[in-house]
């Protein structure tokens, strides 16, 4: 039998393969090849950023080394001027005639002052040093007409004050250089150079100190003994500095230092002093003897020359330090340039390779694409493709030739299927090749599918409206049933009740015995509902462990509750499957319609809200969605919409309540807690206690938490002065903590603010660790890995045990204000003492909130809790007021932040 002929049809337009997209094969291959370049670009960006930071740090070190040198030069110049100035005043005090001063001291003080004063002036002119005010004070005292003894004391004190100021500034720069150098490559040599500068400068100061002790020896025997002791201590410190110089100095400094040491090796300050001031020379303390003065002057000059020699070494040490800082900066710049050159080379090579690869693959495949386009257009004529070329092209050519042969036979079989002749002999013809066999199987399945399509259509229709597991109607059928019931209730003027059932204890049983047991429980519960249903009730399963029952002809709410309680009783009977037992109960939320005004969506929503309240009230009960619940939901919906506008319109603001550290000398601000405030237009200020709990069940709480994170960290990054670097605590809601975006939200806020993560404290409540404890702990551990700390708020009011507390990622415990209010009560005081002891045992910081009286503060401090927060110290403050408060409170206090355990 021959195959039936198909009726003539219009020729189909040819399928234009290769033109359906502007991206041809070559472009796509090129794009795929360039993907590694994209990855390399990301790596290069990170490396470049690192190199740029290295360059910036190197420039910072160079500038700070210059500033440190300016302070040290100022100290050197000031010391050079201090010697003749004090020497002249001291001689005047001792009553020695001016004509003898040069002979006694070995130099003319007036001449020496004229030589060194211009040097001091130039050294103090350095803009970075900003020391002109101090120099003017010194000049106003040293050049006054006051009596010599008064000027001597005042000048001595002013010299010491300026030297101390320079010493503190030098110390600060030294510490800042240390912090910057610690992040640089090659920092070891540079840091040693800085240490050598400090050691040489300290060595010169020790020699200056020994020089200043000469004239103190004459005042009394007691003063001599004390001065000799100080000389011994100063010599020991000088020896320590010399050891640092010998160990770490560069070649130039070490050479000059060796010369200095060889010149001064015979000088022993203590022995020289003891030889000049004999212990048996008692008269020297009461009388002025010319010979003694000459000996003292000789000792004075000897020590003075030694100090000047040390300061010459300082010049070389400073020069080497500046040179090394410049070398570090040049090295960082060279590394940055090398990175750019390497990246450019790799990028060019990769692009060239990608272009060659794309061309080699696309050319042979283009000819195959043209042949495939003709076949797709229905043109099966033409010679077969030659089986030549690359292996892949040969395989594709064979496949296309075989495909054409199969399509010829398949076309005839399709004609038979179109005619409905499923027994035609054409179906017995075998198609060549593996592809042909596959097509033959497809045609066979198609024949079987056509025969069974009515059965399949019926089965699919049932599956579309029913739950696969329980066989109950699904959500789609439920919505249709509610609409139908509402129509009947309007016509009959009767009531309708939609009961939303949520199983209690199902998740626990499912987690304990597995999903197979859980499925069997759902089937059993469905059977119980169906077996005890009220006549006319419609029962559906809408997902998970949730069922819905639609009851018609309801007289009042009491009847609806009675029906619901009966279903609760049925579902609460013990469950035993395969020797596994479980207690499964049910909570039901009921939505009623007696006014014939609701629709299916509203009734399901109200029933869902009611079951949420039933579970919140302990479960195993039924609740009706009343006006109060609807009002609460409407208020929550209103707040959800308003909070979005509040963030967009900048209605939200932050206040900061200081956290103080109490000690014997007073208290200082150690950190702050950020508190949210909302000034809602038309409503006035709204407390977080009024709107945050309502939003806890809404996704908007995550948006609010994200805004708080970014805003707090942005504010803290701008704190300056006493508040700079101060930690700040951010309250995190339980829902935001377990949200999948929590860590990315936190990282984004840190990146945008640039703040040090160690300044950030995440403040959570114990309820945050009750639900989804694994997710919460993982998120907190990840945050602590970034450097953040975690504070547990309202400690003592929740359910956290001491054993759990040991395993939780917590650094700070906050004693709830309820315990602080009653701390004078012996029982509450014992609890507070226990909390403080637990914190100490676990190595945690302890903080008391709600401190409002001095007695509470003193008692907490005596119990060992030194971190306080409350109205006794300050109410929450606007950002500017907070910074002012910190500046006043911490004016002369070194703030110690929370420590990590």
PDB file of C-alpha atoms in Angstrom, residues 421-606:
ATOM      1  CA  UNK A 421      -4.769   6.171   9.363  1.00  0.00           C
ATOM      2  CA  UNK A 422      -2.873   4.807  12.338  1.00  0.00           C
ATOM      3  CA  UNK A 423      -2.590   1.307  10.806  1.00  0.00           C
ATOM      4  CA  UNK A 424      -0.905   2.364   7.543  1.00  0.00           C
ATOM      5  CA  UNK A 425       2.087   0.247   6.465  1.00  0.00           C
ATOM      6  CA  UNK A 426       4.302   3.324   6.229  1.00  0.00           C
ATOM      7  CA  UNK A 427       4.769   3.037   9.972  1.00  0.00           C
ATOM      8  CA  UNK A 428       6.566  -0.265   9.379  1.00  0.00           C
ATOM      9  CA  UNK A 429       9.329   1.384   7.367  1.00  0.00           C
ATOM     10  CA  UNK A 430      12.492   1.691   9.435  1.00  0.00           C
ATOM     11  CA  UNK A 431      14.294   5.015   9.551  1.00  0.00           C
ATOM     12  CA  UNK A 432      18.064   4.839   9.043  1.00  0.00           C
ATOM     13  CA  UNK A 433      20.571   5.538  11.789  1.00  0.00           C
ATOM     14  CA  UNK A 434      20.298   6.142  15.523  1.00  0.00           C
ATOM     15  CA  UNK A 435      18.419   9.379  14.922  1.00  0.00           C
ATOM     16  CA  UNK A 436      15.980   7.514  12.700  1.00  0.00           C
ATOM     17  CA  UNK A 437      15.325   4.950  15.390  1.00  0.00           C
ATOM     18  CA  UNK A 438      14.706   7.753  17.869  1.00  0.00           C
ATOM     19  CA  UNK A 439      12.248   9.418  15.501  1.00  0.00           C
ATOM     20  CA  UNK A 440      10.533   6.091  14.909  1.00  0.00           C
ATOM     21  CA  UNK A 441      10.046   5.714  18.652  1.00  0.00           C
ATOM     22  CA  UNK A 442       8.693   9.240  18.812  1.00  0.00           C
ATOM     23  CA  UNK A 443       6.141   8.509  16.109  1.00  0.00           C
ATOM     24  CA  UNK A 444       5.115   5.349  17.939  1.00  0.00           C
ATOM     25  CA  UNK A 445       4.635   7.267  21.170  1.00  0.00           C
ATOM     26  CA  UNK A 446       2.667   9.886  19.311  1.00  0.00           C
ATOM     27  CA  UNK A 447       0.321   7.228  17.988  1.00  0.00           C
ATOM     28  CA  UNK A 448      -0.190   5.913  21.520  1.00  0.00           C
ATOM     29  CA  UNK A 449      -0.683   9.437  22.851  1.00  0.00           C
ATOM     30  CA  UNK A 450      -3.395  10.185  20.321  1.00  0.00           C
ATOM     31  CA  UNK A 451      -5.228   7.050  21.362  1.00  0.00           C
ATOM     32  CA  UNK A 452      -5.056   7.941  25.049  1.00  0.00           C
ATOM     33  CA  UNK A 453      -5.522  11.718  24.799  1.00  0.00           C
ATOM     34  CA  UNK A 454      -9.061  11.720  26.133  1.00  0.00           C
ATOM     35  CA  UNK A 455      -8.005   9.737  29.169  1.00  0.00           C
ATOM     36  CA  UNK A 456      -5.030  12.047  29.666  1.00  0.00           C
ATOM     37  CA  UNK A 457      -7.195  15.156  29.324  1.00  0.00           C
ATOM     38  CA  UNK A 458      -9.494  13.903  32.032  1.00  0.00           C
ATOM     39  CA  UNK A 459      -6.596  13.065  34.343  1.00  0.00           C
ATOM     40  CA  UNK A 460      -4.970  16.460  33.827  1.00  0.00           C
ATOM     41  CA  UNK A 461      -8.222  18.232  34.553  1.00  0.00           C
ATOM     42  CA  UNK A 462      -8.464  16.402  37.892  1.00  0.00           C
ATOM     43  CA  UNK A 463      -4.842  17.180  38.768  1.00  0.00           C
ATOM     44  CA  UNK A 464      -5.384  20.847  38.003  1.00  0.00           C
ATOM     45  CA  UNK A 465      -8.095  21.111  40.643  1.00  0.00           C
ATOM     46  CA  UNK A 466      -7.005  18.623  43.313  1.00  0.00           C
ATOM     47  CA  UNK A 467      -4.079  18.019  45.649  1.00  0.00           C
ATOM     48  CA  UNK A 468      -1.861  15.123  44.570  1.00  0.00           C
ATOM     49  CA  UNK A 469      -1.125  13.882  48.097  1.00  0.00           C
ATOM     50  CA  UNK A 470      -4.515  13.945  49.830  1.00  0.00           C
ATOM     51  CA  UNK A 471      -6.875  14.010  46.850  1.00  0.00           C
ATOM     52  CA  UNK A 472      -8.637  17.050  48.321  1.00  0.00           C
ATOM     53  CA  UNK A 473      -9.502  20.081  46.160  1.00  0.00           C
ATOM     54  CA  UNK A 474      -6.631  22.588  45.847  1.00  0.00           C
ATOM     55  CA  UNK A 475      -6.522  26.388  46.124  1.00  0.00           C
ATOM     56  CA  UNK A 476      -7.927  26.952  42.656  1.00  0.00           C
ATOM     57  CA  UNK A 477     -10.980  24.813  43.433  1.00  0.00           C
ATOM     58  CA  UNK A 478     -11.254  26.464  46.850  1.00  0.00           C
ATOM     59  CA  UNK A 479     -11.510  29.963  45.376  1.00  0.00           C
ATOM     60  CA  UNK A 480     -14.203  28.768  42.949  1.00  0.00           C
ATOM     61  CA  UNK A 481     -16.076  27.059  45.813  1.00  0.00           C
ATOM     62  CA  UNK A 482     -15.993  30.248  47.934  1.00  0.00           C
ATOM     63  CA  UNK A 483     -17.311  32.302  45.026  1.00  0.00           C
ATOM     64  CA  UNK A 484     -20.126  29.796  44.495  1.00  0.00           C
ATOM     65  CA  UNK A 485     -20.947  29.708  48.230  1.00  0.00           C
ATOM     66  CA  UNK A 486     -21.036  33.525  48.358  1.00  0.00           C
ATOM     67  CA  UNK A 487     -23.477  33.549  45.452  1.00  0.00           C
ATOM     68  CA  UNK A 488     -25.782  31.082  47.191  1.00  0.00           C
ATOM     69  CA  UNK A 489     -25.546  32.957  50.501  1.00  0.00           C
ATOM     70  CA  UNK A 490     -26.576  36.207  48.808  1.00  0.00           C
ATOM     71  CA  UNK A 491     -29.568  34.553  47.208  1.00  0.00           C
ATOM     72  CA  UNK A 492     -30.608  32.767  50.416  1.00  0.00           C
ATOM     73  CA  UNK A 493     -29.602  35.616  52.804  1.00  0.00           C
ATOM     74  CA  UNK A 494     -27.527  33.235  54.952  1.00  0.00           C
ATOM     75  CA  UNK A 495     -24.064  33.384  56.445  1.00  0.00           C
ATOM     76  CA  UNK A 496     -20.821  31.775  55.311  1.00  0.00           C
ATOM     77  CA  UNK A 497     -17.753  30.781  57.351  1.00  0.00           C
ATOM     78  CA  UNK A 498     -14.264  30.177  55.957  1.00  0.00           C
ATOM     79  CA  UNK A 499     -12.144  28.222  58.467  1.00  0.00           C
ATOM     80  CA  UNK A 500      -8.361  28.272  57.932  1.00  0.00           C
ATOM     81  CA  UNK A 501      -6.703  25.240  59.618  1.00  0.00           C
ATOM     82  CA  UNK A 502      -2.996  25.174  60.489  1.00  0.00           C
ATOM     83  CA  UNK A 503      -1.727  21.968  62.125  1.00  0.00           C
ATOM     84  CA  UNK A 504       0.085  22.292  65.479  1.00  0.00           C
ATOM     85  CA  UNK A 505       3.151  20.132  66.016  1.00  0.00           C
ATOM     86  CA  UNK A 506       3.351  19.001  62.402  1.00  0.00           C
ATOM     87  CA  UNK A 507       6.748  20.563  61.722  1.00  0.00           C
ATOM     88  CA  UNK A 508       8.206  18.917  64.841  1.00  0.00           C
ATOM     89  CA  UNK A 509       6.886  15.500  63.810  1.00  0.00           C
ATOM     90  CA  UNK A 510       8.051  15.991  60.217  1.00  0.00           C
ATOM     91  CA  UNK A 511      11.555  16.942  61.384  1.00  0.00           C
ATOM     92  CA  UNK A 512      11.657  14.044  63.859  1.00  0.00           C
ATOM     93  CA  UNK A 513      10.401  11.179  61.681  1.00  0.00           C
ATOM     94  CA  UNK A 514      11.022  12.466  58.164  1.00  0.00           C
ATOM     95  CA  UNK A 515       8.950  13.663  55.215  1.00  0.00           C
ATOM     96  CA  UNK A 516       7.434  10.255  54.498  1.00  0.00           C
ATOM     97  CA  UNK A 517       5.891  10.203  57.966  1.00  0.00           C
ATOM     98  CA  UNK A 518       4.787  13.827  57.473  1.00  0.00           C
ATOM     99  CA  UNK A 519       2.994  12.937  54.225  1.00  0.00           C
ATOM    100  CA  UNK A 520       1.210  10.073  55.952  1.00  0.00           C
ATOM    101  CA  UNK A 521       0.109  12.458  58.737  1.00  0.00           C
ATOM    102  CA  UNK A 522      -1.334  14.871  56.162  1.00  0.00           C
ATOM    103  CA  UNK A 523      -3.264  12.079  54.465  1.00  0.00           C
ATOM    104  CA  UNK A 524      -4.577  10.884  57.849  1.00  0.00           C
ATOM    105  CA  UNK A 525      -5.680  14.419  58.823  1.00  0.00           C
ATOM    106  CA  UNK A 526      -7.418  14.841  55.456  1.00  0.00           C
ATOM    107  CA  UNK A 527      -9.267  11.552  55.985  1.00  0.00           C
ATOM    108  CA  UNK A 528     -10.343  12.650  59.488  1.00  0.00           C
ATOM    109  CA  UNK A 529     -11.662  15.964  58.189  1.00  0.00           C
ATOM    110  CA  UNK A 530     -13.583  14.274  55.378  1.00  0.00           C
ATOM    111  CA  UNK A 531     -14.904  11.547  57.691  1.00  0.00           C
ATOM    112  CA  UNK A 532     -16.270  14.055  60.231  1.00  0.00           C
ATOM    113  CA  UNK A 533     -17.257  16.892  57.959  1.00  0.00           C
ATOM    114  CA  UNK A 534     -20.538  18.688  58.391  1.00  0.00           C
ATOM    115  CA  UNK A 535     -22.965  18.111  55.561  1.00  0.00           C
ATOM    116  CA  UNK A 536     -22.326  20.618  52.796  1.00  0.00           C
ATOM    117  CA  UNK A 537     -18.855  21.644  54.047  1.00  0.00           C
ATOM    118  CA  UNK A 538     -16.194  22.030  51.361  1.00  0.00           C
ATOM    119  CA  UNK A 539     -12.689  20.894  52.425  1.00  0.00           C
ATOM    120  CA  UNK A 540      -9.480  21.805  50.561  1.00  0.00           C
ATOM    121  CA  UNK A 541      -5.744  21.578  51.125  1.00  0.00           C
ATOM    122  CA  UNK A 542      -3.942  24.721  49.957  1.00  0.00           C
ATOM    123  CA  UNK A 543      -0.353  23.716  50.760  1.00  0.00           C
ATOM    124  CA  UNK A 544       1.943  22.430  53.503  1.00  0.00           C
ATOM    125  CA  UNK A 545      -0.063  21.652  56.639  1.00  0.00           C
ATOM    126  CA  UNK A 546      -2.841  24.124  55.803  1.00  0.00           C
ATOM    127  CA  UNK A 547      -6.455  23.158  55.137  1.00  0.00           C
ATOM    128  CA  UNK A 548      -9.525  25.338  54.520  1.00  0.00           C
ATOM    129  CA  UNK A 549     -13.157  24.485  55.198  1.00  0.00           C
ATOM    130  CA  UNK A 550     -16.062  26.452  53.672  1.00  0.00           C
ATOM    131  CA  UNK A 551     -19.267  26.167  55.689  1.00  0.00           C
ATOM    132  CA  UNK A 552     -22.597  27.545  54.464  1.00  0.00           C
ATOM    133  CA  UNK A 553     -25.898  28.391  56.203  1.00  0.00           C
ATOM    134  CA  UNK A 554     -24.108  29.699  59.324  1.00  0.00           C
ATOM    135  CA  UNK A 555     -26.488  31.375  61.761  1.00  0.00           C
ATOM    136  CA  UNK A 556     -23.970  33.198  63.949  1.00  0.00           C
ATOM    137  CA  UNK A 557     -20.373  33.224  65.201  1.00  0.00           C
ATOM    138  CA  UNK A 558     -21.156  30.706  67.965  1.00  0.00           C
ATOM    139  CA  UNK A 559     -22.139  28.107  65.393  1.00  0.00           C
ATOM    140  CA  UNK A 560     -18.935  28.786  63.426  1.00  0.00           C
ATOM    141  CA  UNK A 561     -16.851  28.339  66.596  1.00  0.00           C
ATOM    142  CA  UNK A 562     -18.687  25.129  67.470  1.00  0.00           C
ATOM    143  CA  UNK A 563     -17.938  23.666  64.036  1.00  0.00           C
ATOM    144  CA  UNK A 564     -14.279  24.724  64.285  1.00  0.00           C
ATOM    145  CA  UNK A 565     -13.857  23.248  67.771  1.00  0.00           C
ATOM    146  CA  UNK A 566     -15.255  19.947  66.547  1.00  0.00           C
ATOM    147  CA  UNK A 567     -12.646  19.817  63.792  1.00  0.00           C
ATOM    148  CA  UNK A 568      -9.933  20.719  66.330  1.00  0.00           C
ATOM    149  CA  UNK A 569     -11.053  17.842  68.528  1.00  0.00           C
ATOM    150  CA  UNK A 570     -10.923  15.406  65.597  1.00  0.00           C
ATOM    151  CA  UNK A 571      -7.439  16.523  64.497  1.00  0.00           C
ATOM    152  CA  UNK A 572      -6.061  16.464  68.068  1.00  0.00           C
ATOM    153  CA  UNK A 573      -6.545  12.725  68.479  1.00  0.00           C
ATOM    154  CA  UNK A 574      -3.181  10.882  68.812  1.00  0.00           C
ATOM    155  CA  UNK A 575      -1.447   9.810  65.602  1.00  0.00           C
ATOM    156  CA  UNK A 576       0.280   6.424  65.338  1.00  0.00           C
ATOM    157  CA  UNK A 577       1.793   5.307  62.026  1.00  0.00           C
ATOM    158  CA  UNK A 578       4.269   2.454  61.590  1.00  0.00           C
ATOM    159  CA  UNK A 579       4.917   2.287  65.352  1.00  0.00           C
ATOM    160  CA  UNK A 580       5.675   6.028  65.385  1.00  0.00           C
ATOM    161  CA  UNK A 581       3.504   8.253  67.535  1.00  0.00           C
ATOM    162  CA  UNK A 582       2.981  11.993  67.425  1.00  0.00           C
ATOM    163  CA  UNK A 583       0.637  14.560  68.967  1.00  0.00           C
ATOM    164  CA  UNK A 584      -0.848  16.677  66.202  1.00  0.00           C
ATOM    165  CA  UNK A 585      -3.298  19.432  67.032  1.00  0.00           C
ATOM    166  CA  UNK A 586      -4.797  22.309  65.078  1.00  0.00           C
ATOM    167  CA  UNK A 587      -5.336  26.061  65.253  1.00  0.00           C
ATOM    168  CA  UNK A 588      -8.230  27.533  63.275  1.00  0.00           C
ATOM    169  CA  UNK A 589      -8.877  31.067  62.077  1.00  0.00           C
ATOM    170  CA  UNK A 590     -12.440  31.905  61.054  1.00  0.00           C
ATOM    171  CA  UNK A 591     -13.656  34.603  58.662  1.00  0.00           C
ATOM    172  CA  UNK A 592     -17.425  35.248  58.625  1.00  0.00           C
ATOM    173  CA  UNK A 593     -19.666  36.989  56.105  1.00  0.00           C
ATOM    174  CA  UNK A 594     -23.253  37.764  57.072  1.00  0.00           C
ATOM    175  CA  UNK A 595     -23.594  40.985  55.075  1.00  0.00           C
ATOM    176  CA  UNK A 596     -22.924  39.437  51.658  1.00  0.00           C
ATOM    177  CA  UNK A 597     -20.197  42.028  51.046  1.00  0.00           C
ATOM    178  CA  UNK A 598     -16.946  40.011  51.094  1.00  0.00           C
ATOM    179  CA  UNK A 599     -15.145  38.136  48.349  1.00  0.00           C
ATOM    180  CA  UNK A 600     -12.934  35.031  48.337  1.00  0.00           C
ATOM    181  CA  UNK A 601      -9.646  36.949  48.634  1.00  0.00           C
ATOM    182  CA  UNK A 602     -10.803  38.970  51.668  1.00  0.00           C
ATOM    183  CA  UNK A 603     -12.259  35.939  53.449  1.00  0.00           C
ATOM    184  CA  UNK A 604      -9.054  33.908  52.977  1.00  0.00           C
ATOM    185  CA  UNK A 605      -6.953  36.834  54.161  1.00  0.00           C
ATOM    186  CA  UNK A 606      -9.070  37.390  57.265  1.00  0.00           C
TER     187      UNK A 606
END
